């Protein structure tokens, strides 16, 4: 690091130096990080181009979530009270016959936020990875990932697949931009190591957290049933539509850009 | 790319913001999710050490639960199996409970037990009636909608009896 006061002096000294050195010096500390500034510039150049971040629901994925559908898919059913994680208490509606019942009104809000985030990542050409070590649902999750042309890993998670990927895959690896967990547990007691790894490497995560899971490290947790096939089917279908909607919007904007360039 | 691997300190957003502010990460290199997170932050900050909220758990109990408990105590295993995917028809216990509540409404002097036994009796009579209706009086003339169970031997016999006359079909053409 070079102190910002020294930098201009140095820059004047080494003006004649190679391009590489100039580039090194120009990495000025970004005091005012306004990522929307660059978007503003794009906007000012192309007034026709929409900025999805300005809209509450640009991809119209929030309308997809209905509490009735969630109830029919048995999303509200949790585990027995004995296995309840105290960190899941705010999302619980009540206990019926020793079984935890989720508050679907809250879950729906979380699900809507998660879907919006997924659609935005897909719009920005992000790589999305589905992770879920649940034997009975793994084929369904893999099929979903295939259908929306994304990636899935539903088997045993080798330690360091994100944090030490270059060594494990023996090549420079492009890491995913978003990890979706359809199941956050590997066994009844242990949570998936991929959650910690994603948090370490600063990859946002979306995860369905059942009543016996820890939602703290997951960026966009969705409280709900993660075991029942109908529930996982429901989530997978929503995730798929969100990704496809994001990709479709991306295609449309690129088309618009090309048209404006031609004109 | 510079990064901090301490997942227990702050959130992914706060860590990346720190890197950007300090200049360790170039603005061009910032992850694609960063702007999205800024625009739509999660409802609850994904902090590792988020304090546990002390929310009391409440029991979900409905007013008709006392009737349901008594019904299951009396009938128990006699109740038929339910199809969980069937959402159009009410289950047997639902039927009986509704009937009990209706009886109690009609006659407020009835106790819950009496109304329930009356409802169960009513249901049993209904089933008896249904079974009686289902059996055709004259076996030679089956009632409309009466489904005769088919077996392989019967099917074969039927097929042999109703032999297709090829000559007849060809002549017709």
Coordinates of C-alpha atoms in Angstrom, one line a residue:
Chain A
X1 CA 0.0 0.0 0.0
X2 CA 1.2 3.5 -0.8
X3 CA -0.1 6.4 1.1
X4 CA -2.5 8.5 -1.0
X5 CA -0.5 11.7 -0.3
X6 CA 2.6 10.2 -1.7
X7 CA 0.9 8.6 -4.7
X8 CA 0.6 11.7 -6.9
X9 CA 4.2 12.6 -6.3
X10 CA 5.3 9.1 -7.2
X11 CA 3.1 9.1 -10.2
X12 CA 4.7 12.3 -11.5
X13 CA 8.1 10.8 -11.0
X14 CA 7.4 7.6 -12.8
X15 CA 5.3 9.0 -15.6
X16 CA 7.8 7.8 -18.1
X17 CA 7.7 4.3 -16.7
X18 CA 6.1 1.3 -18.2
X19 CA 2.4 0.8 -18.5
X20 CA 2.4 -1.8 -15.8
X21 CA 3.8 0.5 -13.2
X22 CA 1.3 3.2 -14.1
X23 CA -1.5 0.7 -13.7
X24 CA -0.2 -0.3 -10.3
X25 CA -0.1 3.3 -9.1
X26 CA -3.6 4.0 -10.4
X27 CA -5.2 1.5 -8.0
X28 CA -6.3 4.4 -5.8
X29 CA -8.2 3.7 -2.7
X30 CA -11.8 3.9 -3.5
X31 CA -13.0 6.2 -0.7
X32 CA -16.5 6.6 -2.0
X33 CA -17.8 3.3 -3.2
X34 CA -20.9 4.0 -5.1
X35 CA -21.5 1.0 -7.3
X36 CA -24.6 2.6 -8.6
X37 CA -22.5 5.4 -10.1
X38 CA -21.3 3.1 -12.9
X39 CA -24.9 2.1 -13.4
X40 CA -25.8 5.8 -13.6
X41 CA -23.3 6.3 -16.3
X42 CA -24.7 3.4 -18.3
X43 CA -28.2 4.9 -17.8
X44 CA -27.1 8.3 -19.0
X45 CA -25.6 6.7 -22.1
X46 CA -28.6 4.5 -22.8
X47 CA -31.8 6.0 -21.5
X48 CA -33.7 3.1 -23.0
X49 CA -31.8 0.5 -20.9
X50 CA -33.5 -0.3 -17.6
X51 CA -31.7 -0.7 -14.4
X52 CA -33.1 -3.7 -12.6
X53 CA -31.7 -2.6 -9.2
X54 CA -34.0 0.4 -9.2
X55 CA -37.1 -1.8 -9.2
X56 CA -38.5 -3.7 -6.3
X57 CA -39.6 -6.6 -8.4
X58 CA -38.0 -6.3 -11.9
X59 CA -38.2 -9.9 -12.8
X60 CA -41.7 -10.4 -11.3
X61 CA -40.6 -13.4 -9.2
X62 CA -42.3 -12.1 -6.0
X63 CA -45.7 -12.9 -7.5
X64 CA -44.8 -16.5 -7.9
X65 CA -44.8 -17.2 -4.2
X66 CA -48.3 -17.9 -2.7
X67 CA -48.8 -19.1 0.8
X68 CA -51.5 -21.5 -0.3
X69 CA -49.1 -23.3 -2.7
X70 CA -46.5 -23.5 0.1
X71 CA -49.1 -25.0 2.4
X72 CA -50.1 -27.6 -0.2
X73 CA -46.5 -28.5 -0.8
X74 CA -46.2 -29.1 3.0
X75 CA -43.5 -26.4 3.5
X76 CA -44.9 -25.5 6.9
X77 CA -44.0 -28.9 8.5
X78 CA -40.9 -28.9 10.7
X79 CA -39.3 -31.5 12.9
X80 CA -40.2 -32.5 16.4
X81 CA -39.8 -29.8 19.1
X82 CA -36.9 -31.7 20.7
X83 CA -34.7 -31.1 17.7
X84 CA -35.6 -27.4 17.4
X85 CA -32.6 -25.1 17.0
X86 CA -33.1 -22.0 19.2
X87 CA -32.0 -19.8 16.3
X88 CA -35.0 -20.9 14.3
X89 CA -37.5 -19.7 17.0
X90 CA -38.5 -16.4 15.3
X91 CA -39.7 -18.3 12.2
X92 CA -41.9 -20.8 14.1
X93 CA -45.6 -20.3 14.2
X94 CA -46.3 -22.8 16.9
X95 CA -46.2 -26.4 18.0
X96 CA -48.9 -28.9 17.1
X97 CA -48.7 -32.3 18.8
X98 CA -44.9 -31.9 19.4
X99 CA -44.3 -31.0 15.8
X100 CA -42.9 -27.5 14.8
X101 CA -45.1 -25.6 12.4
X102 CA -43.5 -22.7 10.4
X103 CA -45.0 -19.3 10.0
X104 CA -45.6 -19.4 6.2
X105 CA -46.3 -15.6 6.0
X106 CA -42.7 -15.0 7.2
X107 CA -41.3 -17.9 5.1
X108 CA -43.0 -16.4 2.0
X109 CA -41.3 -13.0 2.5
X110 CA -37.9 -14.7 2.9
X111 CA -38.6 -16.9 -0.2
X112 CA -39.5 -13.8 -2.2
X113 CA -36.3 -12.0 -1.3
X114 CA -34.2 -15.1 -2.2
X115 CA -35.9 -15.5 -5.6
X116 CA -35.3 -11.9 -6.4
X117 CA -31.6 -12.3 -5.5
X118 CA -31.4 -15.4 -7.6
X119 CA -32.9 -13.7 -10.6
X120 CA -30.5 -10.8 -10.3
X121 CA -27.5 -13.1 -10.1
X122 CA -28.7 -15.0 -13.2
X123 CA -29.3 -11.6 -14.9
X124 CA -25.6 -10.7 -14.2
X125 CA -24.3 -13.9 -15.8
X126 CA -23.4 -15.4 -12.4
X127 CA -22.7 -19.1 -11.9
X128 CA -25.2 -20.7 -9.6
X129 CA -24.4 -23.9 -7.8
X130 CA -27.1 -26.1 -6.2
X131 CA -25.9 -28.0 -3.1
X132 CA -27.9 -30.5 -1.1
X133 CA -26.8 -33.7 0.4
X134 CA -30.1 -35.4 0.6
X135 CA -30.2 -38.8 -1.0
X136 CA -33.9 -38.9 -1.8
X137 CA -34.0 -35.4 -3.5
X138 CA -30.6 -35.3 -5.1
X139 CA -31.7 -36.5 -8.6
X140 CA -34.5 -33.9 -8.6
X141 CA -32.0 -31.1 -7.6
X142 CA -29.6 -32.2 -10.3
X143 CA -32.3 -32.3 -12.9
X144 CA -33.4 -28.8 -12.0
X145 CA -29.9 -27.5 -12.3
X146 CA -29.6 -29.1 -15.7
X147 CA -32.8 -27.6 -16.9
X148 CA -31.7 -24.1 -16.1
X149 CA -28.2 -24.7 -17.4
X150 CA -26.5 -24.3 -14.0
X151 CA -24.5 -26.5 -11.7
X152 CA -25.3 -28.9 -8.9
X153 CA -23.3 -30.9 -6.4
X154 CA -25.5 -33.2 -4.4
X155 CA -22.9 -35.7 -3.2
X156 CA -20.4 -35.8 -0.3
X157 CA -18.8 -32.4 0.0
X158 CA -15.0 -32.7 0.0
X159 CA -13.5 -30.3 2.5
X160 CA -12.0 -27.3 0.7
X161 CA -13.8 -27.5 -2.6
X162 CA -14.4 -23.7 -2.5
X163 CA -11.6 -22.6 -0.2
X164 CA -8.8 -24.8 -1.7
X165 CA -10.3 -25.4 -5.2
X166 CA -7.1 -24.8 -7.2
X167 CA -5.4 -27.7 -5.3
X168 CA -8.4 -30.0 -5.3
X169 CA -9.3 -29.6 -9.0
X170 CA -5.6 -29.2 -10.0
X171 CA -6.4 -26.1 -12.1
X172 CA -7.5 -22.5 -11.7
X173 CA -11.2 -22.8 -10.9
X174 CA -14.0 -20.4 -11.5
X175 CA -16.0 -20.4 -8.3
X176 CA -19.8 -20.0 -8.3
X177 CA -21.3 -16.6 -7.6
X178 CA -24.2 -18.0 -5.6
X179 CA -24.7 -21.3 -3.8
X180 CA -28.3 -22.6 -3.2
X181 CA -28.6 -25.1 -0.5
X182 CA -31.7 -27.3 -0.8
X183 CA -30.6 -29.0 2.4
X184 CA -28.2 -27.6 4.9
X185 CA -27.5 -30.7 6.9
X186 CA -25.3 -33.6 5.9
X187 CA -26.3 -35.8 8.8
X188 CA -28.9 -35.2 11.5
X189 CA -26.4 -33.3 13.6
X190 CA -23.7 -31.9 11.2
X191 CA -24.3 -29.0 8.9
X192 CA -22.9 -28.9 5.4
X193 CA -19.2 -27.7 5.4
X194 CA -20.0 -25.8 2.2
X195 CA -21.9 -23.2 4.2
X196 CA -18.9 -22.2 6.1
X197 CA -16.7 -22.4 3.0
X198 CA -19.1 -20.1 1.0
X199 CA -19.1 -17.6 3.8
X200 CA -15.3 -17.7 4.0
X201 CA -14.8 -17.1 0.3
X202 CA -17.5 -14.4 0.3
X203 CA -20.0 -16.2 -1.9
X204 CA -23.6 -15.4 -0.9
X205 CA -25.8 -18.4 -0.1
X206 CA -29.4 -19.2 -0.2
X207 CA -30.6 -22.1 1.9
X208 CA -33.7 -23.8 3.0
X209 CA -33.4 -24.2 6.8
X210 CA -35.5 -26.7 8.6
X211 CA -36.3 -26.4 12.3
X212 CA -33.1 -28.3 13.2
X213 CA -30.7 -26.1 11.2
X214 CA -28.6 -23.1 11.9
X215 CA -29.6 -20.2 9.7
X216 CA -26.9 -17.7 10.9
X217 CA -24.3 -18.0 8.2
X218 CA -26.7 -18.3 5.3
X219 CA -27.2 -15.0 3.5
X220 CA -30.8 -15.5 2.5
X221 CA -32.3 -18.3 4.7
X222 CA -35.7 -19.7 3.8
X223 CA -37.4 -21.3 6.8
X224 CA -39.3 -24.4 5.7
X225 CA -39.5 -28.1 5.3
X226 CA -36.4 -29.5 3.5
X227 CA -37.1 -33.2 3.6
X228 CA -40.5 -33.8 1.9
X229 CA -40.3 -34.4 -1.8
X230 CA -43.3 -32.1 -2.6
X231 CA -41.7 -29.2 -0.7
X232 CA -38.3 -29.6 -2.5
X233 CA -40.2 -29.9 -5.8
X234 CA -41.9 -26.6 -5.0
X235 CA -38.6 -24.9 -4.2
X236 CA -36.8 -26.3 -7.2
X237 CA -39.6 -25.2 -9.6
X238 CA -39.5 -21.7 -8.1
X239 CA -35.7 -21.5 -8.3
X240 CA -35.8 -22.7 -11.9
X241 CA -38.3 -20.1 -13.0
X242 CA -36.4 -17.3 -11.2
X243 CA -33.1 -18.3 -13.0
X244 CA -34.8 -18.6 -16.3
X245 CA -36.5 -15.2 -15.9
X246 CA -33.2 -13.6 -15.1
X247 CA -31.5 -15.1 -18.1
X248 CA -34.4 -14.1 -20.4
X249 CA -34.2 -10.5 -19.2
X250 CA -30.5 -10.6 -19.8
X251 CA -31.1 -11.7 -23.4
X252 CA -33.6 -9.0 -24.0
X253 CA -31.3 -6.3 -22.7
X254 CA -28.4 -7.5 -24.8
X255 CA -30.7 -7.4 -27.8
X256 CA -31.7 -3.8 -26.9
X257 CA -28.1 -2.8 -26.6
X258 CA -27.2 -4.3 -30.0
X259 CA -30.2 -2.5 -31.6
X260 CA -29.2 0.8 -30.1
X261 CA -25.6 0.3 -31.3
X262 CA -26.8 -0.4 -34.9
X263 CA -28.9 2.7 -34.8
Chain B
X1 CA -7.8 -11.3 -5.3
X2 CA -7.6 -10.2 -1.7
X3 CA -10.1 -11.4 0.7
X4 CA -10.7 -12.1 4.3
X5 CA -11.5 -15.7 5.3
X6 CA -12.8 -14.9 8.8
X7 CA -16.4 -16.0 8.3
X8 CA -17.2 -15.4 12.0
X9 CA -16.4 -11.6 11.8
X10 CA -19.1 -9.5 10.3
X11 CA -21.0 -10.5 7.1
X12 CA -19.8 -11.2 3.6
X13 CA -21.0 -7.7 2.7
X14 CA -19.2 -5.9 5.5
X15 CA -16.0 -7.8 4.7
X16 CA -16.1 -6.9 1.0
X17 CA -17.0 -3.3 1.8
X18 CA -13.9 -3.1 4.1
X19 CA -11.7 -4.5 1.3
X20 CA -13.1 -2.0 -1.2
X21 CA -12.8 0.9 1.2
X22 CA -9.2 0.0 2.0
X23 CA -8.3 -0.4 -1.6
X24 CA -7.3 -4.0 -1.2
X25 CA -9.9 -5.0 -3.7
X26 CA -10.3 -3.0 -7.0
X27 CA -13.7 -1.6 -7.7
X28 CA -13.6 -3.4 -11.0
X29 CA -13.0 -6.7 -9.3
X30 CA -15.9 -6.4 -6.9
X31 CA -18.1 -9.5 -6.9
X32 CA -21.3 -9.4 -9.0
X33 CA -23.5 -9.9 -6.0
X34 CA -22.3 -6.8 -4.2
X35 CA -24.6 -4.3 -5.9
X36 CA -27.6 -6.7 -5.6
X37 CA -26.9 -7.2 -1.9
X38 CA -26.7 -3.4 -1.5
X39 CA -30.0 -2.9 -3.3
X40 CA -31.8 -5.8 -1.6
X41 CA -30.2 -6.6 1.7
X42 CA -31.5 -9.7 3.5
X43 CA -34.1 -9.1 6.2
X44 CA -31.8 -10.5 8.9
X45 CA -28.1 -9.8 8.8
X46 CA -26.2 -13.1 8.3
X47 CA -24.0 -12.7 11.3
X48 CA -22.4 -15.8 12.8
X49 CA -22.9 -14.5 16.3
X50 CA -26.4 -13.3 16.0
X51 CA -28.0 -13.3 19.4
X52 CA -30.8 -15.8 20.0
X53 CA -34.2 -14.2 20.2
X54 CA -36.2 -15.4 23.2
X55 CA -39.5 -16.2 21.4
X56 CA -41.9 -18.3 23.4
X57 CA -43.3 -21.4 21.6
X58 CA -47.0 -21.6 21.6
X59 CA -49.2 -24.7 21.4
X60 CA -51.6 -24.9 18.4
X61 CA -54.9 -26.0 19.8
X62 CA -58.3 -25.8 18.1
X63 CA -61.6 -25.6 19.9
X64 CA -62.8 -28.9 18.3
X65 CA -59.7 -30.7 19.5
X66 CA -61.6 -32.1 22.6
X67 CA -64.1 -33.7 20.2
X68 CA -61.3 -35.1 18.0
X69 CA -59.6 -36.6 21.0
X70 CA -62.8 -38.4 22.2
X71 CA -63.5 -39.6 18.6
X72 CA -60.1 -41.1 18.2
X73 CA -60.4 -42.7 21.7
X74 CA -63.7 -44.4 20.8
X75 CA -63.1 -45.3 17.2
X76 CA -59.3 -45.5 17.1
X77 CA -58.2 -48.0 14.6
X78 CA -61.7 -48.4 13.2
X79 CA -61.2 -45.2 11.3
X80 CA -60.4 -45.8 7.6
X81 CA -57.1 -44.8 5.9
X82 CA -56.9 -41.4 4.4
X83 CA -55.6 -40.3 1.0
X84 CA -53.4 -37.3 1.9
X85 CA -53.5 -36.1 -1.7
X86 CA -57.2 -35.9 -1.8
X87 CA -58.3 -32.4 -1.0
X88 CA -61.8 -32.5 -2.4
X89 CA -63.4 -34.9 0.1
X90 CA -63.5 -34.3 3.9
X91 CA -62.0 -37.1 6.0
X92 CA -64.2 -39.3 8.2
X93 CA -63.1 -37.6 11.4
X94 CA -63.7 -34.2 9.8
X95 CA -67.2 -35.3 8.8
X96 CA -68.0 -36.6 12.3
X97 CA -66.6 -33.6 14.0
X98 CA -68.7 -31.2 11.8
X99 CA -71.8 -33.3 12.5
X100 CA -71.2 -33.2 16.2
X101 CA -70.8 -29.4 16.2
X102 CA -74.0 -29.1 14.2
X103 CA -75.9 -31.3 16.7
X104 CA -74.6 -29.2 19.5
X105 CA -75.8 -26.0 17.7
X106 CA -79.2 -27.5 17.0
X107 CA -79.7 -28.7 20.6
X108 CA -77.6 -26.8 23.2
X109 CA -78.8 -29.1 25.9
X110 CA -76.7 -32.0 24.4
X111 CA -73.4 -32.7 26.1
X112 CA -70.4 -33.2 23.9
X113 CA -70.3 -36.9 24.5
X114 CA -73.9 -37.4 23.6
X115 CA -73.6 -35.3 20.4
X116 CA -70.5 -37.2 19.4
X117 CA -72.1 -40.7 19.9
X118 CA -75.1 -39.5 17.9
X119 CA -72.8 -38.3 15.1
X120 CA -70.9 -41.6 15.1
X121 CA -74.2 -43.5 15.0
X122 CA -75.3 -41.4 12.1
X123 CA -72.1 -42.1 10.3
X124 CA -72.5 -45.8 10.8
X125 CA -76.0 -45.8 9.5
X126 CA -74.8 -43.8 6.5
X127 CA -72.2 -46.5 5.8
X128 CA -74.8 -49.3 6.2
X129 CA -77.1 -47.5 3.8
X130 CA -74.2 -47.0 1.3
X131 CA -73.4 -50.7 1.4
X132 CA -77.0 -51.7 1.0
X133 CA -77.3 -49.4 -2.0
X134 CA -74.2 -50.8 -3.5
X135 CA -75.3 -54.5 -3.6
X136 CA -77.6 -55.0 -6.6
X137 CA -81.0 -56.7 -5.8
X138 CA -81.0 -58.8 -8.9
X139 CA -77.6 -60.2 -9.7
X140 CA -78.5 -61.0 -13.3
X141 CA -79.3 -57.3 -13.8
X142 CA -76.5 -55.3 -12.3
X143 CA -77.3 -51.8 -11.3
X144 CA -75.9 -48.9 -13.2
X145 CA -72.4 -48.0 -11.9
X146 CA -72.0 -51.4 -10.2
X147 CA -68.4 -52.5 -10.8
X148 CA -67.9 -56.2 -11.2
X149 CA -64.4 -57.3 -10.2
X150 CA -62.6 -58.8 -13.1
X151 CA -60.2 -61.7 -13.0
X152 CA -57.9 -63.2 -15.6
X153 CA -59.9 -66.4 -16.0
X154 CA -63.1 -64.5 -16.5
X155 CA -61.5 -62.2 -19.0
X156 CA -60.2 -65.1 -21.0
X157 CA -63.5 -66.8 -21.0
X158 CA -65.2 -63.7 -22.2
X159 CA -62.7 -63.3 -25.0
X160 CA -63.2 -66.9 -26.1
X161 CA -67.0 -66.6 -26.1
X162 CA -67.0 -63.4 -28.1
X163 CA -64.8 -64.8 -30.9
X164 CA -64.2 -62.4 -33.6
X165 CA -65.7 -63.6 -36.9
X166 CA -63.1 -62.6 -39.4
X167 CA -65.1 -63.7 -42.5
X168 CA -67.9 -61.4 -41.4
X169 CA -65.7 -58.4 -41.0
X170 CA -64.0 -59.1 -44.4
X171 CA -67.4 -59.5 -46.1
X172 CA -68.5 -56.2 -44.7
X173 CA -65.5 -54.4 -46.3

